[in-house]
XYZ file of C-alpha atoms in Angstrom:
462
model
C 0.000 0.000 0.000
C 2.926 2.430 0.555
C 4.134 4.808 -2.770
C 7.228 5.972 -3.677
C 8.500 8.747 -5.877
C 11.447 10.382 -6.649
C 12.744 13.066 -8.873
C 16.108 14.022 -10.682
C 15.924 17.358 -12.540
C 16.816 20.693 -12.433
C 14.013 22.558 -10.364
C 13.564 21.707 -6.387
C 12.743 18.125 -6.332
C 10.521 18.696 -2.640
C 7.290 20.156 -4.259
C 7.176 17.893 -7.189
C 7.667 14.683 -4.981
C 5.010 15.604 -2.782
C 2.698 16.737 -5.917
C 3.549 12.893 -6.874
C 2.772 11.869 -3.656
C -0.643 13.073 -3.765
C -1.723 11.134 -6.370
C -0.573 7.849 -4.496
C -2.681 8.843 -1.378
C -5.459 6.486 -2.494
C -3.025 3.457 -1.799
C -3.423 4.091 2.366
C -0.340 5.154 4.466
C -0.241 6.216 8.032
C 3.489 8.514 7.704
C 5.292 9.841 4.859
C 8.589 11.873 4.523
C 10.998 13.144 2.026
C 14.527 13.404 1.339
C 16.852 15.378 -0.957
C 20.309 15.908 -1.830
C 21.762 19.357 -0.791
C 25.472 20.545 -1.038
C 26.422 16.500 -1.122
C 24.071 15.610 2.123
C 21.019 14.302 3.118
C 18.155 16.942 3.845
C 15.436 14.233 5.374
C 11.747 15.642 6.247
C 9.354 12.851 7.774
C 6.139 13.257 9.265
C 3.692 10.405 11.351
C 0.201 10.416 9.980
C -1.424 12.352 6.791
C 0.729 13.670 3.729
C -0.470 17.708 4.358
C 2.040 17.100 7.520
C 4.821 16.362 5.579
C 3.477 19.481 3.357
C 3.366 21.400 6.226
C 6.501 20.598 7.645
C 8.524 21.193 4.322
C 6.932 24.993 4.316
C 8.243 25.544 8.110
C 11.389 24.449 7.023
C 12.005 24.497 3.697
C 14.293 21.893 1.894
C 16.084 22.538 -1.330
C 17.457 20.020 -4.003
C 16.758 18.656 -7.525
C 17.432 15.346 -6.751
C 15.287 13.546 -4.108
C 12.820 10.596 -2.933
C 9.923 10.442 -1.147
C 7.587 7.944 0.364
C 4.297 7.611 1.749
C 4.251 4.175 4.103
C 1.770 1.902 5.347
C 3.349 0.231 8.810
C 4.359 -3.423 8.694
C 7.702 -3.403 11.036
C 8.072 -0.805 13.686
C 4.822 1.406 14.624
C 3.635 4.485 12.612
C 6.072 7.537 13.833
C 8.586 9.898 12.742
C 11.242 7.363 13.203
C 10.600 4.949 11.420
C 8.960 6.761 8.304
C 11.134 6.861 5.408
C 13.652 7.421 3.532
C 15.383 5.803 6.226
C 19.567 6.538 5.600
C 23.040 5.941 6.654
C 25.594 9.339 5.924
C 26.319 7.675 2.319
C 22.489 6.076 1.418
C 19.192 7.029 1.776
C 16.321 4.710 0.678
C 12.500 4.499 0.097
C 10.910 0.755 -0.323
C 7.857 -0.743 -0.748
C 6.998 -4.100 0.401
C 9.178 -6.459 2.762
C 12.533 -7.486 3.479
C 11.330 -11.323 4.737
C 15.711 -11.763 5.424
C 16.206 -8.513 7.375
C 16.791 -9.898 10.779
C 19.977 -11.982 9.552
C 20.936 -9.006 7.682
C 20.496 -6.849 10.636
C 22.417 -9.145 13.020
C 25.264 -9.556 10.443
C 25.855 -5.804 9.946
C 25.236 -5.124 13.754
C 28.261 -7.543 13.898
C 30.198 -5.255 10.985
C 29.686 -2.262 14.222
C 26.455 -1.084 12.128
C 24.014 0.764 14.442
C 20.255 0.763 13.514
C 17.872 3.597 14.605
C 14.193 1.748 13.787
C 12.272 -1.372 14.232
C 11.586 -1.406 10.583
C 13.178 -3.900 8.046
C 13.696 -1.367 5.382
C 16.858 0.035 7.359
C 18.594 -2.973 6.691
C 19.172 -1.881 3.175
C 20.794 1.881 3.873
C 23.218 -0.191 5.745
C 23.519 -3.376 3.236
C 24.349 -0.983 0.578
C 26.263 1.586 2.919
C 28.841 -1.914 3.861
C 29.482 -2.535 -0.010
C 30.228 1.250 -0.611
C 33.417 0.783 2.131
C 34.291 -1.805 0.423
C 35.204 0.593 -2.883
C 32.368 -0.098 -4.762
C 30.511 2.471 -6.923
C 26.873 2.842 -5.990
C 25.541 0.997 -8.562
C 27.776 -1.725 -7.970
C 26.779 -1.765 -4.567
C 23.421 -1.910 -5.209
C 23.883 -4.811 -7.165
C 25.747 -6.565 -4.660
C 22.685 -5.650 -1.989
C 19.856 -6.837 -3.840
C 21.410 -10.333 -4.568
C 21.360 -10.410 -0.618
C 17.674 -9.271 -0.311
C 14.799 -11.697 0.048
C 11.376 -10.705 -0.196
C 8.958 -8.541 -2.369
C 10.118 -5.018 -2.851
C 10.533 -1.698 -4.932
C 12.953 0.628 -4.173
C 14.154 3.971 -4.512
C 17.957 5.298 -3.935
C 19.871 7.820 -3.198
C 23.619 8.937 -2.600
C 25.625 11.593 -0.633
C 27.811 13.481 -2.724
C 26.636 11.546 -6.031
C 24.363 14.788 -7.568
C 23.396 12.543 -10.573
C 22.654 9.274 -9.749
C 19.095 7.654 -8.630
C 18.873 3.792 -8.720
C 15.375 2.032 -8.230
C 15.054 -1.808 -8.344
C 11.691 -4.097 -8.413
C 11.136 -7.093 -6.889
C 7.493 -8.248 -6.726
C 6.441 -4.564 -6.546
C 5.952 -2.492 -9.381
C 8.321 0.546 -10.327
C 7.863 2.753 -13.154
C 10.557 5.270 -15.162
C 9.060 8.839 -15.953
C 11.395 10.072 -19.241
C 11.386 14.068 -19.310
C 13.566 16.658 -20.828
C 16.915 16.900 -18.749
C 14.798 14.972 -15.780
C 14.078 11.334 -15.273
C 11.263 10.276 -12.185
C 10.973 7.173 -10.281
C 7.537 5.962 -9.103
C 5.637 2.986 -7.868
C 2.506 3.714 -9.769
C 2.673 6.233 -13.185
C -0.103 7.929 -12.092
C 1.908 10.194 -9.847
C 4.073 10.647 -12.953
C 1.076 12.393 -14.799
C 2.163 16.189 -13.811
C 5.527 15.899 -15.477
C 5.505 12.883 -18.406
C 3.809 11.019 -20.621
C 6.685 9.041 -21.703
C 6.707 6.072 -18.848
C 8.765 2.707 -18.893
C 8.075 0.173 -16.863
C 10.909 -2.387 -14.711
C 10.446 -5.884 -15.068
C 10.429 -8.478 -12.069
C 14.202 -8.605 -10.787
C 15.023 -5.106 -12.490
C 16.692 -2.471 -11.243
C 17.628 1.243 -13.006
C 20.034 4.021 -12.549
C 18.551 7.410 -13.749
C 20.656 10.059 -14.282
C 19.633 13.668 -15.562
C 19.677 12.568 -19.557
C 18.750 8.966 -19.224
C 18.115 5.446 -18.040
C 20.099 2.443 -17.790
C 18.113 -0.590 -16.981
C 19.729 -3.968 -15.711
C 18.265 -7.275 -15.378
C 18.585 -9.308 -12.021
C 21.311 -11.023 -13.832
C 22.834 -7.233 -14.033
C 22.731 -7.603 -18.016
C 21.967 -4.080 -19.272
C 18.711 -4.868 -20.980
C 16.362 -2.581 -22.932
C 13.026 -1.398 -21.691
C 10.224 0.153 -24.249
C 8.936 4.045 -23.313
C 5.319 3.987 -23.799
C 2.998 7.106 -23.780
C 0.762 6.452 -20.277
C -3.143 6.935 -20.654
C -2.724 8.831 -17.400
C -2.987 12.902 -17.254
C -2.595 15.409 -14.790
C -6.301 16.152 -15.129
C -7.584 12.690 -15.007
C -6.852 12.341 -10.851
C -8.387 15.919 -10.186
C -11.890 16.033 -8.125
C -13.205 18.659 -10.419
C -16.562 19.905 -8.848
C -17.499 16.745 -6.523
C -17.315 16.151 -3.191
C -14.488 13.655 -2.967
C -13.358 11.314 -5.762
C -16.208 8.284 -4.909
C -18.668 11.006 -5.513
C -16.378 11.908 -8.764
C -16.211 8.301 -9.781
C -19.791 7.027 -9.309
C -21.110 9.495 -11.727
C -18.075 8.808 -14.317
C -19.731 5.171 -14.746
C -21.943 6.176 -17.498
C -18.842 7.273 -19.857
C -16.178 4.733 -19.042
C -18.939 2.034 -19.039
C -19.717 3.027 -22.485
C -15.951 4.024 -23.342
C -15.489 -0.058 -22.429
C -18.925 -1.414 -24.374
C -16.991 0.922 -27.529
C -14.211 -1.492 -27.380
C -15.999 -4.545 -27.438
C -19.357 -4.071 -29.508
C -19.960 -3.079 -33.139
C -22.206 -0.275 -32.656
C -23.802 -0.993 -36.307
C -24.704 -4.639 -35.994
C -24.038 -4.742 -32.257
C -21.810 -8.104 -32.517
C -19.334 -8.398 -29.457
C -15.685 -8.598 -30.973
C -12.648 -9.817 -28.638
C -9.185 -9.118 -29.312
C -7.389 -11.341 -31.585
C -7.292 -14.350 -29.278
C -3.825 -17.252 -29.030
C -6.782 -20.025 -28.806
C -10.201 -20.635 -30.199
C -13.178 -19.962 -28.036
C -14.588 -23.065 -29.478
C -12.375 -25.162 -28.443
C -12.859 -23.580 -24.460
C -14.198 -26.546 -22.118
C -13.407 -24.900 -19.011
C -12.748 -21.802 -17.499
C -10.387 -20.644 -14.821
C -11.067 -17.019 -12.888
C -8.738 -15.873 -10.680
C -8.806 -12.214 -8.482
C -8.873 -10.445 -4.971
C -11.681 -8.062 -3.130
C -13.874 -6.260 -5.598
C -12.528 -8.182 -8.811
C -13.865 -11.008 -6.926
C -16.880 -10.548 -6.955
C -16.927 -9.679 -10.511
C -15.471 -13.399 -11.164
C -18.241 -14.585 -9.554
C -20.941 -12.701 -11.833
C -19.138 -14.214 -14.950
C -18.944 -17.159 -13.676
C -22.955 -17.006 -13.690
C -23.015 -15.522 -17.206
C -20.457 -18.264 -18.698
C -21.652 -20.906 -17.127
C -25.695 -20.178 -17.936
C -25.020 -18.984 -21.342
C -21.897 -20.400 -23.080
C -22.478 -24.062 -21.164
C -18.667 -23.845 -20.333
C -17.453 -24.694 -16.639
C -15.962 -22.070 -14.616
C -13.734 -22.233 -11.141
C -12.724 -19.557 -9.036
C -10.488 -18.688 -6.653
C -9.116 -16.011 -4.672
C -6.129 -15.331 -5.521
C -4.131 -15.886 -2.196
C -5.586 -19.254 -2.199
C -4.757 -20.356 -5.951
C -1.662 -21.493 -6.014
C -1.538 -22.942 -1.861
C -4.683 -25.523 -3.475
C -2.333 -26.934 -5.856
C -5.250 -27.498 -8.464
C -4.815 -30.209 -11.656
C -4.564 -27.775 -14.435
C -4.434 -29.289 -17.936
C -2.506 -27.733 -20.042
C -3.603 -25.279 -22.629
C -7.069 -24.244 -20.709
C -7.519 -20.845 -20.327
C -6.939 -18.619 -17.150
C -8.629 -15.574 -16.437
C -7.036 -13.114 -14.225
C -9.169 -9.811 -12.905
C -7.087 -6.371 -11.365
C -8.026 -3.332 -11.339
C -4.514 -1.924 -11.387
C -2.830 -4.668 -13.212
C -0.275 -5.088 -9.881
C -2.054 -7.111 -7.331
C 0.604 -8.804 -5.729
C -1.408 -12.406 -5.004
C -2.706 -12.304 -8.899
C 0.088 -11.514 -9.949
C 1.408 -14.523 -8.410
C -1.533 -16.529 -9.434
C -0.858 -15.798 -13.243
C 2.794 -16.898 -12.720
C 1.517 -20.128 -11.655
C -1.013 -20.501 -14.445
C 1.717 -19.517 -16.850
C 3.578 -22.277 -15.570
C 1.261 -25.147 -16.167
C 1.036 -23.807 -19.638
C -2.440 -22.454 -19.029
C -3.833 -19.317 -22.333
C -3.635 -16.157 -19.480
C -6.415 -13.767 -19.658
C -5.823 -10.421 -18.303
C -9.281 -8.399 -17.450
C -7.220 -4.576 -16.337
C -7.850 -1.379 -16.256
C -4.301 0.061 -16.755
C -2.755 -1.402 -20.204
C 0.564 -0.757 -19.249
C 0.518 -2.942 -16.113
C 2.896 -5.980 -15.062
C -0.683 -8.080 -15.647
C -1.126 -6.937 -18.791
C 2.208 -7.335 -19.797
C 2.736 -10.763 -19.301
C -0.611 -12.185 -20.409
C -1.537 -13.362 -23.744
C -4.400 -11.438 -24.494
C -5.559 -8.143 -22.600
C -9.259 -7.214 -22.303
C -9.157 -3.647 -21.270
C -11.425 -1.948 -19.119
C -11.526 1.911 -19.864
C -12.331 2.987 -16.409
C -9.055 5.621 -16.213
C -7.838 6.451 -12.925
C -9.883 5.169 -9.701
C -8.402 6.680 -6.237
C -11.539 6.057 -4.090
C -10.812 3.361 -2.082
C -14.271 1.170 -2.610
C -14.057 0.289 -6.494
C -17.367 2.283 -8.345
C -16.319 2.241 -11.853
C -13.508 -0.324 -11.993
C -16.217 -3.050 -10.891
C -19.243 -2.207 -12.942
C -16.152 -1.539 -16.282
C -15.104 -5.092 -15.298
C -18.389 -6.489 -15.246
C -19.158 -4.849 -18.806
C -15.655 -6.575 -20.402
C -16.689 -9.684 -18.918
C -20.090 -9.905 -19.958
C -18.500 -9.253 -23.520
C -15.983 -12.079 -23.125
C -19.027 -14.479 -21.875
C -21.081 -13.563 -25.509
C -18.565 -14.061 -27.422
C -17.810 -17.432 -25.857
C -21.618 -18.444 -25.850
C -21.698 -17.389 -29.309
C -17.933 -19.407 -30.129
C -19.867 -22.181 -28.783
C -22.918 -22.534 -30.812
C -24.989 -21.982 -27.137
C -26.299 -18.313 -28.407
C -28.746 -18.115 -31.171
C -28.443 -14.772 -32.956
C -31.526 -13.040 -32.144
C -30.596 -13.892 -28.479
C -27.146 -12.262 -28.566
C -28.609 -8.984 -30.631
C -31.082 -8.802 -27.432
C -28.525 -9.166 -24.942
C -26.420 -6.824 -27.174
C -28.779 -4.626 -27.284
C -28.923 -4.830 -23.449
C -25.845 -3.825 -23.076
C -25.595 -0.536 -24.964
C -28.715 0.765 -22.928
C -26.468 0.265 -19.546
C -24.619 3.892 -19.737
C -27.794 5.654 -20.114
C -29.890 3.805 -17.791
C -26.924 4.320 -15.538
C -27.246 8.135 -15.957
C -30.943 7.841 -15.251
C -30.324 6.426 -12.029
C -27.549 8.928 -10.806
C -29.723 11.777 -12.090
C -32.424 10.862 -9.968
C -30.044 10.331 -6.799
C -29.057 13.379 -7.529
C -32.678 15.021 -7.962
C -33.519 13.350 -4.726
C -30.304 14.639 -2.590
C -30.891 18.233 -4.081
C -34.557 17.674 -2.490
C -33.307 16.620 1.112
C -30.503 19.620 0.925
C -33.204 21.959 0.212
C -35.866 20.224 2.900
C -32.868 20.657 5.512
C -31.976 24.066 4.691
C -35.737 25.122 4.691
């Protein structure tokens, strides 16, 4: 749940990490802090509880910089305080990280040994220091960052950087996703592109075992075999605009009444709006030859298996399982090969799907990747996306994300009934039909709300 972002340009890095920041507050943190690289040293700002006291605290005391990270941090190890909010840092590293260091006790005890002192009960620290042991030895930073991670166990993203090195910001992924912002004379480092949106468009994304240095003109991207590898720039769907609250309330309020254009923005990928026929994606394996079905997701996605497996199974005649994703892999299923998986995230990153896929992938299962952000590690790795065009969701109970997923999947169940021979023509032109009415029945319904909570303002005010 915790975000990370970090900056290396030529303005003060301070505002535009916490502008980043902002637009990772939907993830859930309980500290955040800030640090930046001034004269050759560490100029660290943290703050226990919500990101406007970090905000506040940088415009009491201001910090300068262009090169910088910041975090916002959801506690696992240590409580939620000043202390043990990051960047946590040694005189020679500072660090961000997402995710957990499951080896950090024997790396703590091992450096204590070394005559390393630690100043938190969180397991991030262990990596300042990791790093920080390598560097004494006469290694450059990125060579002892490469040394560190082969010593790191767990499922992390991180974000680094050096005293007296003005040009140098290394991230690395690990079972947490990291993405590379590409500006002009500036490169940015976050967990999520969406707090990349104020300064790029141009976004690449780290692979699992990864890791990047970023200096002011570029990138150089390693593999976890530290073969320098290359990674494509894409241009993100995310804006600066698109994760504003415009004239609601809060961003629920903002995202319930979007449903009626993204649902129909996602029917407009799938359905001919002449004939109304559903068309899919060009698909690795023929629906016809489908005899079972495999859905796979967390929370809200969930639930949305669960509705397709009702349409699928009642209209195509095809089988479906589900599980939750957590509990996939642990029940060791008999998967023959060549079925086909279906995998539901909103954000393309959930950690447990993610894992889930892996497995599928693995017993040579067709992976079917229902997102809502193309550029995801989901989407990346299946065989065939089927977008949902939901855009950026920050409320923390899904609105749009689950009735856009819903709308994909009902898609992907027609054209599977239809693959099948189970759907009669004149039955999928009604159900077709059915569909393209949902975005403006879904506007009649939030009009009236809306009629009816202008009513009970006015009765209250009266």
């Amino acid at each position: 749940m915790c975000g990370i972002v970090g900056v290396i340009g030529a303005a003060d890095a301070a505002p535009r990490i916490i502008e980043g920041l902002k637009r990772l507050e939907y993830r859930g943190y309980d500290s955040a802090g800030l640090a930046t690289l001034v004269n050759g040293g560490f100029d660290l700002r943290r703050a226990a509880g919500k990101l406007s006291g970090l905000e506040e605290l940088v415009n009491h005391r201001p910090v300068s910089g262009a090169l910088g990270i910041g975090h916002t941090r959801w506690a696992t190890h240590g409580v939620p305080n000043e202390s043990n909010a990051h960047p946590h840092a040694t005189e020679r590293v500072a660090v961000v990280h997402n995710g957990i260091i499951e080896n950090f006790r024997i790396l703590r005890d091992e450096l204590a040994a070394e005559g390393h002192e630690f100043a938190t009960d969180t397991d991030t620290e262990v990596v300042p220091q990791l790093i920080h042991f390598f560097l004494k030895t006469g290694l450059t930073p990125a060579e002892a960052t490469a040394r560190a991670l082969k010593r790191l166990e767990g499922a992390f993203a991180l974000g680094i950087i050096f005293a007296g090195e003005h040009d140098v910001l290394i991230g690395a992924r690990r079972g947490a996703p990291l993405a590379v912002g590409h500006g002009e004379g500036e490169m940015f480092l976050a967990s999520d592109a969406m707090a990349l949106a104020p300064f790029t468009r141009r976004v690449s994304y780290l692979e699992e075992g990864d890791w990047v240095v970023l200096k002011h003109n570029g990138a150089t991207v390693c593999d976890a075999e530290d073969r320098v590898v290359e990674r494509e720039i894409k241009l993100t769907e995310h804006d600066g605009e698109a994760v504003g609250k415009e004239n609601y309330r809060h961003f629920m309020h903002k995202e319930i009444h979007e449903q009626p254009a993204v649902i129909g923005d996602t029917l407009n990928a799938y359905v001919n709006p002449t004939s109304g026929a559903i068309s899919l994606p060009d698909l690795p394996f023929a629906l016809e030859d489908v005899s079972r079905v495999s859905i796979t997701a967390c929370g809200t996605s969930y639930y949305a298996g669960l509705v397709a497996r009702y349409w699928i199974e009642s209209l195509a005649g095809v089988p479906v399982e589900i599980d939750v994703s957590s509990e996939f892999r642990y029940r060791m299923p008999p998967i023959a090969e060549g079925g086909v998986a279906l995998f539901i995230s909103q954000s393309g990153e959930t950690a447990d799907t993610l894992a889930a896929l892996h497995f599928a992938k693995e017993k040579g299962q067709h992976i079917v990747a229902v997102v809502n952000v193309p550029e995801s590690t989901m989407a990346r790795e299946a065989d065939i996306v089927l977008p949902t065009r939901a855009g950026p969701e920050i409320g923390v109970a899904s609105t749009k994300a689950f009735t856009t997923q819903l709308v994909t999947l009902a898609c992907f169940s027609l054209a599977l009934a239809r693959a099948k021979g189970a759907l009669s023509a004149a039955r999928e032109a009604e159900l077709s039909h059915a569909l393209a009415e949902v975005p403006a029945r879904a506007a009649d319904v939030l009009a009236h709300d809306e009629r009816i909570r202008g009513l009970a303002e006015a009765l209250t005010n009266a």
